[in-house]
Coordinates of C-alpha atoms in Angstrom, one line a residue:
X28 CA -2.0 -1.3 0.4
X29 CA -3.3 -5.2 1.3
X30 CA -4.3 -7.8 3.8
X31 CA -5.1 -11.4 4.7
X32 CA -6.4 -14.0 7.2
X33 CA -5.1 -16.8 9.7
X34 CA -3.2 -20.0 8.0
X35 CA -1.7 -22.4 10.8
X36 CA 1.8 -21.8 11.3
X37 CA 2.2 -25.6 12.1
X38 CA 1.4 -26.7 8.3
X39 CA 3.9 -23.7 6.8
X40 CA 6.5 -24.2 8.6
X41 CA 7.4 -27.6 7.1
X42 CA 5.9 -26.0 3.8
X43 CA 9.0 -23.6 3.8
X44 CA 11.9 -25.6 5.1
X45 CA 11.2 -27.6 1.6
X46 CA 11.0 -25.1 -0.5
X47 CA 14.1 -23.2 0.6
X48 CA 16.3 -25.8 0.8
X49 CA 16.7 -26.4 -3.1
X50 CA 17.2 -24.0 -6.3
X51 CA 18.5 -20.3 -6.3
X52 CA 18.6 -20.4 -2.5
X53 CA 21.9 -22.1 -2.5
X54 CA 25.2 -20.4 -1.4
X55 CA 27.8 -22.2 -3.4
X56 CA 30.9 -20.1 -4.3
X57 CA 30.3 -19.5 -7.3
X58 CA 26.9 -18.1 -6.7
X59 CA 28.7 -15.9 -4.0
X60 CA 31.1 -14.3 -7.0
X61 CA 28.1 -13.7 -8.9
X62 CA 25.5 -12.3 -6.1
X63 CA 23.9 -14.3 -3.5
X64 CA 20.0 -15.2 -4.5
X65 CA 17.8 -13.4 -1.6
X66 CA 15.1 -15.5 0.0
X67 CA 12.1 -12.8 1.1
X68 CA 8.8 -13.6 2.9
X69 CA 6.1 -11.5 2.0
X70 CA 2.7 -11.3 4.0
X71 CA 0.2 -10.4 1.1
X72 CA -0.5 -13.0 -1.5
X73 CA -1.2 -11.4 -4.9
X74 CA -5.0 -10.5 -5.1
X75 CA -4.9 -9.2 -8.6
X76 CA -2.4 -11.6 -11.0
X77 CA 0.0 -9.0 -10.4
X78 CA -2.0 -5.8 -12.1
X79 CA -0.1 -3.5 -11.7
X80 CA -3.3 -1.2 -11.3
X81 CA -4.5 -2.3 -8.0
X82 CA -3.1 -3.2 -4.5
X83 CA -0.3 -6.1 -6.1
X84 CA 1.8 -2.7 -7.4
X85 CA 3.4 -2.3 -4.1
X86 CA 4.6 -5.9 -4.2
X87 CA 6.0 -5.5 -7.7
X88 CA 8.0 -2.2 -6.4
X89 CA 9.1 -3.7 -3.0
X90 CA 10.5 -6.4 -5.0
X91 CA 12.4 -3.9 -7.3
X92 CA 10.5 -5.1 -10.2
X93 CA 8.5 -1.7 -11.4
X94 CA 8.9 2.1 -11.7
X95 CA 8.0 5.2 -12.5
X96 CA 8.8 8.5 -14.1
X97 CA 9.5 9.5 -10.7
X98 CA 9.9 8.1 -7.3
X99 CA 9.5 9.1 -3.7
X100 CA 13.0 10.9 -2.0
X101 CA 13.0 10.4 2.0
X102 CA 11.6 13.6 2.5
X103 CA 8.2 12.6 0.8
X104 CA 9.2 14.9 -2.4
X105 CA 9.3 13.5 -6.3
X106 CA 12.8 12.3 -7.3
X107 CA 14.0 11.3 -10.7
X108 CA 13.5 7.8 -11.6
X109 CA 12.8 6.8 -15.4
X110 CA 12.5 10.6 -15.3
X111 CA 15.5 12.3 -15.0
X112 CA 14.0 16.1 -15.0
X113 CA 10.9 17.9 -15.4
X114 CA 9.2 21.2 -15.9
X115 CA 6.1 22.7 -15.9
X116 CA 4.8 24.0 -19.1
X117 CA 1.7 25.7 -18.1
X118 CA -0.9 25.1 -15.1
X119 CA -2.2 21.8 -16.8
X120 CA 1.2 20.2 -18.6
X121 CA 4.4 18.9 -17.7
X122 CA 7.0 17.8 -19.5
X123 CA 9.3 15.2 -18.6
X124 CA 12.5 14.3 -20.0
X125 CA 13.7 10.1 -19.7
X126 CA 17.4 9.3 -18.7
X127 CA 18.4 5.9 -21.0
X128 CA 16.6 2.8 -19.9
X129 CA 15.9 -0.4 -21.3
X130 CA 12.8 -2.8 -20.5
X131 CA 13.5 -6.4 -19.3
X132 CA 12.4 -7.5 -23.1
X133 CA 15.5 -5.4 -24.3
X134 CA 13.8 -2.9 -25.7
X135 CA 14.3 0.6 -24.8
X136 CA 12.2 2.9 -23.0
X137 CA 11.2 5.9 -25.0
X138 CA 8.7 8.4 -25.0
X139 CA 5.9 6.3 -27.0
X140 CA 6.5 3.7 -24.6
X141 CA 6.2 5.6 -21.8
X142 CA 3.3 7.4 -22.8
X143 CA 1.3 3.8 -24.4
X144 CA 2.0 2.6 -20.2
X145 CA 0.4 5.8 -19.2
X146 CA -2.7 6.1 -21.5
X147 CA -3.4 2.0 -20.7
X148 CA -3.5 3.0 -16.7
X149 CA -5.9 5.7 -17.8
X150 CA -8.1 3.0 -19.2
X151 CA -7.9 0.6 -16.4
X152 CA -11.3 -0.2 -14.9
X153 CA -11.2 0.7 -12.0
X154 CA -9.0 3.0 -12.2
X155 CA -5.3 2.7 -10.2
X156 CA -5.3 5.0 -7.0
X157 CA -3.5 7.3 -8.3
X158 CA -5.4 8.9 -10.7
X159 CA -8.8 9.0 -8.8
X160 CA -10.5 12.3 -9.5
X161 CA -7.6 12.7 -12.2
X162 CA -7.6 12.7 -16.2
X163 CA -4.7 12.6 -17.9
X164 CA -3.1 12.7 -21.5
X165 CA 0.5 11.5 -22.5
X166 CA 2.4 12.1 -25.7
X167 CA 5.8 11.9 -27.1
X168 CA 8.0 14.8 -27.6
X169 CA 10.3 14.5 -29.6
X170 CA 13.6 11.6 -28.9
X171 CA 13.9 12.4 -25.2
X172 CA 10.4 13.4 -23.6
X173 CA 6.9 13.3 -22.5
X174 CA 4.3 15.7 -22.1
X175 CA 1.9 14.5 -19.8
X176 CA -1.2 17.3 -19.8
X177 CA -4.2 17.0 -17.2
X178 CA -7.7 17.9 -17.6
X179 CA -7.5 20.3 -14.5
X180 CA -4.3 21.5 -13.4
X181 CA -2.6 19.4 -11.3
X182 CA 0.5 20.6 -9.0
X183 CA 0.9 17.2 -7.5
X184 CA 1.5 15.4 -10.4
X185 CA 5.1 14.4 -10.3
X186 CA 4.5 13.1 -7.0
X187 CA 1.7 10.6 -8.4
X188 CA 3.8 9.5 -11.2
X189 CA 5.5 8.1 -8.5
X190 CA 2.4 5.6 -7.3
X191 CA 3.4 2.3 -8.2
X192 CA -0.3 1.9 -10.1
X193 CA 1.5 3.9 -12.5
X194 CA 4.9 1.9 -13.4
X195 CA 6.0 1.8 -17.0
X196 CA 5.9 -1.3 -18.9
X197 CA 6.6 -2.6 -22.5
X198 CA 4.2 -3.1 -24.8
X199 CA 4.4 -6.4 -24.6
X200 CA 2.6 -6.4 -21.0
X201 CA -0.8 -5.5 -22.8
X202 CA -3.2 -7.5 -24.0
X203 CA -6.1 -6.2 -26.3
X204 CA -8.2 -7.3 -23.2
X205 CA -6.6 -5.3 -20.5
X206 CA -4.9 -7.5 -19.1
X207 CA -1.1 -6.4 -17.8
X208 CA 1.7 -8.5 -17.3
X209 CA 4.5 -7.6 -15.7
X210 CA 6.8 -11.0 -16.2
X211 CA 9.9 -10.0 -17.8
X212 CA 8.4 -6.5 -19.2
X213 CA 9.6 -3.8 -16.7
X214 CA 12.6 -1.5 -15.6
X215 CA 13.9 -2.6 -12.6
X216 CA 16.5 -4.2 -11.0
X217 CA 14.9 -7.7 -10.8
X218 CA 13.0 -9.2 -13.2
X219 CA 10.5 -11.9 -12.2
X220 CA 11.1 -15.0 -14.3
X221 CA 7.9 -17.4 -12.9
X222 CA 4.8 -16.8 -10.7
X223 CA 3.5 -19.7 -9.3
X224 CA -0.1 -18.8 -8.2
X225 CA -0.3 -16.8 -4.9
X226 CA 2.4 -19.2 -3.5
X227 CA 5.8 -17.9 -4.7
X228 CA 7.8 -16.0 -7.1
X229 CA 11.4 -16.0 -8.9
X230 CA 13.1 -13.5 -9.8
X231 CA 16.7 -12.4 -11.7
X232 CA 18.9 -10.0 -11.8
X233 CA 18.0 -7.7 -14.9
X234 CA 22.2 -6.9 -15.6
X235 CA 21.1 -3.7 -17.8
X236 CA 19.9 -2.0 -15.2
X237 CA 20.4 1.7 -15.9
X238 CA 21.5 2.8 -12.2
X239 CA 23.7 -0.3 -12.5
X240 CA 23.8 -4.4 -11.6
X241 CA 22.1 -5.4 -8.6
X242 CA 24.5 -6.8 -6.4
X243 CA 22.2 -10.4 -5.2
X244 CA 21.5 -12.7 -8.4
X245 CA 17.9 -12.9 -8.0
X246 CA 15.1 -13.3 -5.4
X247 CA 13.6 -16.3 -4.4
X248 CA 10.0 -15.4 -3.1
X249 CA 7.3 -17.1 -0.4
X250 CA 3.6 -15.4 0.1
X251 CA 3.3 -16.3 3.7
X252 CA -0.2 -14.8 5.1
X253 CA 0.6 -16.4 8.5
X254 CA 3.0 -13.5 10.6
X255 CA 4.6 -16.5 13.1
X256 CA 4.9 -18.6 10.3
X257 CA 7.1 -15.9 8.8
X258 CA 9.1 -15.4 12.1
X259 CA 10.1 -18.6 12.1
X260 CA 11.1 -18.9 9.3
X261 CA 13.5 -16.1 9.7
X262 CA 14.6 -17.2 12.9
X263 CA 15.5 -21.0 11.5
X264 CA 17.4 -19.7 8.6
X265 CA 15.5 -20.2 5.8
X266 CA 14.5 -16.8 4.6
X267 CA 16.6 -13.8 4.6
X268 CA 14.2 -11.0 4.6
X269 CA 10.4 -11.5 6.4
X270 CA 8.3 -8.1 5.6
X271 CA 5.5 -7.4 8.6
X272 CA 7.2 -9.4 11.5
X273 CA 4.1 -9.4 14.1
X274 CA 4.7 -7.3 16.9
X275 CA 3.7 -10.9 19.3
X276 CA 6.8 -12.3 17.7
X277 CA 9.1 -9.3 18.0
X278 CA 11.0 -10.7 21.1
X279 CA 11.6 -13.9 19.6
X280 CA 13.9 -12.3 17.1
X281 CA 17.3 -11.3 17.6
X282 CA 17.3 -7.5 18.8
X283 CA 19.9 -7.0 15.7
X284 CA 17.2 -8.5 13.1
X285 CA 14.4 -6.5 14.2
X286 CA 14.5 -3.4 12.1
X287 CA 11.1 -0.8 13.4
X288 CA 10.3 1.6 10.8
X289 CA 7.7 4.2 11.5
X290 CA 5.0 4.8 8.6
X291 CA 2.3 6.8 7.2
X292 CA -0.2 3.7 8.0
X293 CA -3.3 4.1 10.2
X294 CA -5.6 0.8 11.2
X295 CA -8.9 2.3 10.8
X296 CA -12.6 1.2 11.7
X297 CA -14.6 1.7 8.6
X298 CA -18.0 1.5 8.8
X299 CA -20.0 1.2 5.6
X300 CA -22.2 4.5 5.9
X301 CA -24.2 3.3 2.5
X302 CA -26.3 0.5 3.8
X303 CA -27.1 -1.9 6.8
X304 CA -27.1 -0.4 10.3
X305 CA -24.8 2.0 9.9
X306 CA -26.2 3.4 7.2
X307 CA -27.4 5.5 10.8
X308 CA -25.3 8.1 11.7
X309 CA -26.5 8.0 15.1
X310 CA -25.3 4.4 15.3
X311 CA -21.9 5.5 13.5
X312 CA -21.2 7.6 16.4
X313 CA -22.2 5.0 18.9
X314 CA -19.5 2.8 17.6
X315 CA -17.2 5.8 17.4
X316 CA -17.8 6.3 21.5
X317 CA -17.2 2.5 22.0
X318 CA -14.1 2.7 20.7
X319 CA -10.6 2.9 23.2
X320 CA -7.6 3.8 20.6
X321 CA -5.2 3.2 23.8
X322 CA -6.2 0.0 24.4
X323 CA -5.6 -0.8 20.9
X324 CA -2.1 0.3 21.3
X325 CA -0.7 -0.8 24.2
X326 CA -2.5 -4.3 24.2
X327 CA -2.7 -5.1 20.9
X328 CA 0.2 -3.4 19.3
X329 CA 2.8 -3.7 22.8
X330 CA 3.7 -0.2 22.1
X331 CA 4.8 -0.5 18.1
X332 CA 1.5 1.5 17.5
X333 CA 0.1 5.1 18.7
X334 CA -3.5 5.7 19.3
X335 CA -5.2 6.8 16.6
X336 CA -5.7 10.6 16.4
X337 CA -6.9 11.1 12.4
X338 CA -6.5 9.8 8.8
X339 CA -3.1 11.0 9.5
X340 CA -0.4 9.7 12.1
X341 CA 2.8 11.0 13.9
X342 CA 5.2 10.1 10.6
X343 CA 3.2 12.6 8.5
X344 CA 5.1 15.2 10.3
X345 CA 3.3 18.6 9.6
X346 CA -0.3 17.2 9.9
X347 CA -0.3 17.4 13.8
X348 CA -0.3 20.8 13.9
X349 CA -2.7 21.8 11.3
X350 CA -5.4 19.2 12.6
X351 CA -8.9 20.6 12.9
X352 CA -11.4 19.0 14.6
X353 CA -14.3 17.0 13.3
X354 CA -17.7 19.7 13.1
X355 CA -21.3 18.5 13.0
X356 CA -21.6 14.5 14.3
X357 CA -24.5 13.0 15.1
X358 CA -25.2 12.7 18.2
X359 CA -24.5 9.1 19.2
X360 CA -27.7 6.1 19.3
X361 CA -29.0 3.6 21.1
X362 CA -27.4 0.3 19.6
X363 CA -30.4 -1.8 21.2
X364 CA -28.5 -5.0 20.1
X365 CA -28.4 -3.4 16.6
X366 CA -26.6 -7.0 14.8
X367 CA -23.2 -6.0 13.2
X368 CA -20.9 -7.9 10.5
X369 CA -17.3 -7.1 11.6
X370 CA -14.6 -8.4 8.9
X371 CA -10.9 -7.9 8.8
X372 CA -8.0 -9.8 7.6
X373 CA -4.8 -12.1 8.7
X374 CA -2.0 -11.2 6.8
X375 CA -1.3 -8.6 9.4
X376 CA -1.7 -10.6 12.6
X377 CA -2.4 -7.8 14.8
X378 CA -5.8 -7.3 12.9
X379 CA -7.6 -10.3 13.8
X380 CA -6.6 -9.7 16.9
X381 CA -7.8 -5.9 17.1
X382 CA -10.7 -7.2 15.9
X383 CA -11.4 -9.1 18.9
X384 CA -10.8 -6.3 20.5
X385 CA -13.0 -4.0 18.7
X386 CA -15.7 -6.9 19.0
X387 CA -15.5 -6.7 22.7
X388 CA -15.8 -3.2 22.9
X389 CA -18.9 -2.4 20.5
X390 CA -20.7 -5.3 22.2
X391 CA -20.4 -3.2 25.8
X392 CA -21.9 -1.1 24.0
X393 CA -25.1 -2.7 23.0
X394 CA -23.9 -4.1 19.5
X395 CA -24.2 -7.8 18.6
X396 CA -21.1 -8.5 16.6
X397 CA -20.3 -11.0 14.0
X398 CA -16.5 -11.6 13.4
X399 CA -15.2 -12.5 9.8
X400 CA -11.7 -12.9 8.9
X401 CA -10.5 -14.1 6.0
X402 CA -7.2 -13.8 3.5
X403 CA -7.2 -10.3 2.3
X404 CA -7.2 -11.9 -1.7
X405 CA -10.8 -13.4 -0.3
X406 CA -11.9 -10.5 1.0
X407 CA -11.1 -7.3 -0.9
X408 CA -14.0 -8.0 -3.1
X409 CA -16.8 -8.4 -0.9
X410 CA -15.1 -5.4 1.4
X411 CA -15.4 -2.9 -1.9
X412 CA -18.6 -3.9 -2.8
X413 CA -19.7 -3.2 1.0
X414 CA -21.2 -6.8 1.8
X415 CA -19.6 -6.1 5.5
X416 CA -21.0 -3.4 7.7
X417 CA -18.0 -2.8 9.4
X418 CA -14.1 -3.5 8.3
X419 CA -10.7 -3.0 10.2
X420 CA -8.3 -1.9 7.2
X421 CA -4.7 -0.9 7.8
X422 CA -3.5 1.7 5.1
X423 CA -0.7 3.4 4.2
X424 CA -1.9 7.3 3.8
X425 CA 0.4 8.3 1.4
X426 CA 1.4 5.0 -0.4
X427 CA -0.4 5.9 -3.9
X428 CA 0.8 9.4 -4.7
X429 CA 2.5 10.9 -1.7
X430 CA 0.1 13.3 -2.0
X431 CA -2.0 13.8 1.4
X432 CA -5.0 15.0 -1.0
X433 CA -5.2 11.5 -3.1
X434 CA -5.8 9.1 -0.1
X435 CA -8.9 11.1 1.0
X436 CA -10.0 11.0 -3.0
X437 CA -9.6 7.2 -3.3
X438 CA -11.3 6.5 0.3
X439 CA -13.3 8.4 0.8
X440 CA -15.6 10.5 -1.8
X441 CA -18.2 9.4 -4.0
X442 CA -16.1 8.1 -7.0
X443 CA -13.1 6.7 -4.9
X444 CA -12.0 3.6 -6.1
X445 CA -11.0 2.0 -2.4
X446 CA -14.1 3.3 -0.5
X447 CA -14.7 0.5 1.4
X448 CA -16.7 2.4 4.1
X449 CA -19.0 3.6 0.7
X450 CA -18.9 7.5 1.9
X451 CA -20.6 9.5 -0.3
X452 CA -21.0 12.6 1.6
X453 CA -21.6 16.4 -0.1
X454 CA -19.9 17.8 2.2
X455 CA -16.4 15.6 2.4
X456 CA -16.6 15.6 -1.3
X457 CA -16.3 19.4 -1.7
X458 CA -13.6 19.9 0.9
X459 CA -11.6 17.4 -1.1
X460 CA -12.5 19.4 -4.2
X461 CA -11.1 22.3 -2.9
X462 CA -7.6 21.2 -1.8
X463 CA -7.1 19.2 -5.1
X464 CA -7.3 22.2 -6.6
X465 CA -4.7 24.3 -4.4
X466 CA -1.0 24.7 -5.9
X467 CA 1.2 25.8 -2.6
X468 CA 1.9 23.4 -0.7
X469 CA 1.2 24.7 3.2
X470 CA -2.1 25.8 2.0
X471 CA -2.7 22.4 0.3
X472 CA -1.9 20.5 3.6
X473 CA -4.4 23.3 5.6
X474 CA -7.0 21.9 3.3
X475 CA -6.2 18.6 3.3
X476 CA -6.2 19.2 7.1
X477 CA -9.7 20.3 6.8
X478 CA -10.9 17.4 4.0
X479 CA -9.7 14.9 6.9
X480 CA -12.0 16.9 9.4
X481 CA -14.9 16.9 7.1
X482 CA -14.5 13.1 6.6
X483 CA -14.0 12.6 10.7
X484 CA -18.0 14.3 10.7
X485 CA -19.3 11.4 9.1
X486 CA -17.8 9.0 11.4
X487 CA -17.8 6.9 8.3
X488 CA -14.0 5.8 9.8
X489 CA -12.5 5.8 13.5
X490 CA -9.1 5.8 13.2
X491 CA -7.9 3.1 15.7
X492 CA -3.7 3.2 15.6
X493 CA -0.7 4.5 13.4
X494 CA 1.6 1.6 13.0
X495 CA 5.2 1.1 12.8
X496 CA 6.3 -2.0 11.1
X497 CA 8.8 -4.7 12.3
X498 CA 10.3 -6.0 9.2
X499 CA 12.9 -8.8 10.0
X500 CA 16.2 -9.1 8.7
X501 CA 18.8 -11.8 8.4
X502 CA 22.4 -10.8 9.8
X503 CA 24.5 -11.3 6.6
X504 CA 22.2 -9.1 5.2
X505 CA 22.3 -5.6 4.0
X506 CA 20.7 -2.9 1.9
X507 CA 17.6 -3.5 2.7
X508 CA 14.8 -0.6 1.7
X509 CA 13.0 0.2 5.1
X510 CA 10.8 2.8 3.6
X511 CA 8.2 4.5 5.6
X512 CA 5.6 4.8 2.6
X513 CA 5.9 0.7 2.3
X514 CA 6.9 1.4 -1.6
X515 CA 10.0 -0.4 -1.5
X516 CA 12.2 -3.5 0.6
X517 CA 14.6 -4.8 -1.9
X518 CA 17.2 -3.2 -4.6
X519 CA 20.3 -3.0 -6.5
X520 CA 22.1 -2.6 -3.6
X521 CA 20.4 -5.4 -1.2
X522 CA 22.7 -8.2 -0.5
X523 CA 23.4 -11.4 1.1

């Protein structure tokens, strides 16, 4: 779930061409008997030295680095992973039983190892998406198992065991300061071998893989915040996989290397409902009225986007019909040049640009804006401490836990650990009470239906577009994970 700002495409461009041209990008023959190395371009930079607690986790899954207990099946439902079956005890615990696995160290997964990864996430400050509003225990059972018990019961919990804030690791990962490092100490395919700032990354094959060898030798990797810079660099040759292709640079690509997912990510206005001017509801629902979703799409976007219509989009498939509609909004103010901070960031190109957009808009409507953009890594900070009054986020809604429930926990209630619009609202914070706590799982999505609707009152967020992504692929290429929760891009069986 991350974001960045505008780098000129004119200095990376060269930047790249040197640093694929050398190293595990070559394509000798007997690299080719072994496993072509993969060259992939990815748009975020990591923000957080890799934690696996915070936003980096989904780069250390899409890379086929990290896992789970469990994982996410097509469908959106928990499939076996370092799990390979579980049962539910009683209302609060599960018990989980591991297939054979080994960590990148060599040592071997087992149910004190499993359960140490687990109990350090619990202690992570702040605490990894997945468990907001959740508290959790994990012991060994016996040779084979886990039993992970929860303070209130929890019918969702296989699904969060599949966030990738919650990936095992060895012990040697931990520090006695909480620090986590994932070099060389996880259970997937690839194991990253160097880290070189927020620049680049290498990566080998792990051959004891327990679903088997990965057919490329390794990854080389490029953090490229700039989306044409990434294009090109596809388009020339010298990458082989480019995550987050711009939808500007769509046509420049080969129709057979454009691959268009559709996702559970919205692009929301957030506006930070805790202080500064919008503090005002009444000037929260002017902004709301400003807004034109459609113009958003079809300018902005060229059609890879549909107006935004809630928290959730067309790809969560059940949530259309159960939508309620937002009940007791202000009635909208008088902005009376009312000066505004807007901030987004670059890493997805269309944002700056929506921004512009959104700038336009709110100012026709009496606001004086203020436009920051900036790398997502140098902006997170100052977004989740609220130091901007108004922030264009794009988000995947069910990237953390699968769960519709968790999203609306992290973003958007009192102790949410991503609540960048700072929401603490009664109200919203009860409704999401209520359909934690619900077991079935059509009346869980009616409440989570009407959690979304309680949040939509505040107008705390205006949810602008739901995306689908353009990830580009090389033609030799194949494999390649195009997953609509953004969890995953490369594994075993992704090859050159």
């Amino acid at each position: 779930m991350r974001r960045r700002h505008l780098l000129g495409s004119l200095l990376l461009a060269p930047l790249l061409t040197a640093c694929f041209a050398s190293g595990g990008g070559s394509d000798s023959s007997g690299d080719a008997r072994e496993g072509s190395r993969l060259r992939v371009a990815l748009a975020f930079p990591p923000a957080e030295n890799l934690s696996p607690y915070g936003a980096d986790a989904t780069i250390l899954s899409r890379l086929g680095v990290t896992e789970g207990l469990t994982a996410l099946d097509a469908n959106g439902a928990a499939a076996p992973a370092l799990a390979a079956s579980w049962r539910r005890e009683n209302a609060r615990t599960w018990l989980f039983t591991l297939r054979e696995a080994t960590f990148q160290d060599g040592s071997d997964v087992t149910p004190g190892a499993v359960a140490a990864a687990l109990t350090h996430a619990t202690e992570a400050k702040p605490a990894p998406a997945a468990l907001s509003g959740v508290t959790l225990t994990a012991k060994a059972a016996g040779d084979t198992a886990v039993r992970i018990t929860t303070a209130a019961p929890d019918p969702v919990l296989p699904l969060r065991l599949a966030g990738p804030s919650l990936a095992v690791l060895s012990s040697k990962a931990y520090d006695d300061k909480g620090r986590v490092d994932p070099v060389g100490t996880a259970t997937g395919p690839f194991a990253l071998t160097k880290v070189t700032g927020s620049t680049s990354a290498a990566l080998d094959r792990y051959d004891d893989y327990w679903a088997g060898r990965s057919q490329a030798s390794g990854l080389d990797v490029r953090f490229i915040p700039d989306g044409t810079a990434r294009a090109s660099a596809l388009r020339t040759g010298e990458i082989d996989i480019a995550e987050a292709v711009p939808v500007a640079q769509a046509a420049t690509l080969d129709e057979a290397t454009r691959k268009e997912t559709a996702t559970t990510r919205t692009t929301s206005l957030l506006l930070n409902s805790a202080s500064g001017p919008f503090k005002d509801a009444a000037l929260r629902a002017a902004a709301r009225e400003a807004v034109d979703t459609s113009a958003l799409a079809e300018g902005v976007y060229e059609g890879y986007a549909d107006p935004g219509t809630g928290i959730y989009g067309p790809a969560v498939t059940w949530a259309e019909g159960k939508r309620q509609q937002p009940a007791g909004r202000a009635r909208a103010g008088d902005p009376d040049d009312t000066a505004i901070t807007l901030a987004t960031y670059d890493n997805r190109p269309e944002l700056p640009e929506a921004a512009q957009v959104l700038k336009q808009q709110l100012e026709k409507a009496g606001f004086k804006v203020t436009l920051e953009v900036r790398e997502y890594s140098r902006l997170e900070s100052d977004a989740l401490e609220g130091k901007f009054d108004a922030f264009v986020l794009a988000r995947n809604t069910l990237v953390d836990t699968g769960d519709p429930v968790a999203v609306l926990a992290g973003d958007y209630t009192c102790d949410g650990g991503y609540n960048i619009a700072q929401l603490c609202d009664r109200n919203v914070d009860r409704a999401v009470a209520e359909a934690e706590r619900l077991t079935d799982t059509g009346r869980r999505q009616d409440a989570a239906m009407a959690a979304e609707a309680a949040v939509l009152g505040t107008d705390a967020v205006v949810p602008l577009v739901h995306q689908r992504i353009i990830t580009g692929v090389a033609d030799p290429v194949s494999g390649v994970l195009l997953d609509p929760y953004e969890r995953t891009l490369v594994g075993a069986g992704t090859r050159r």
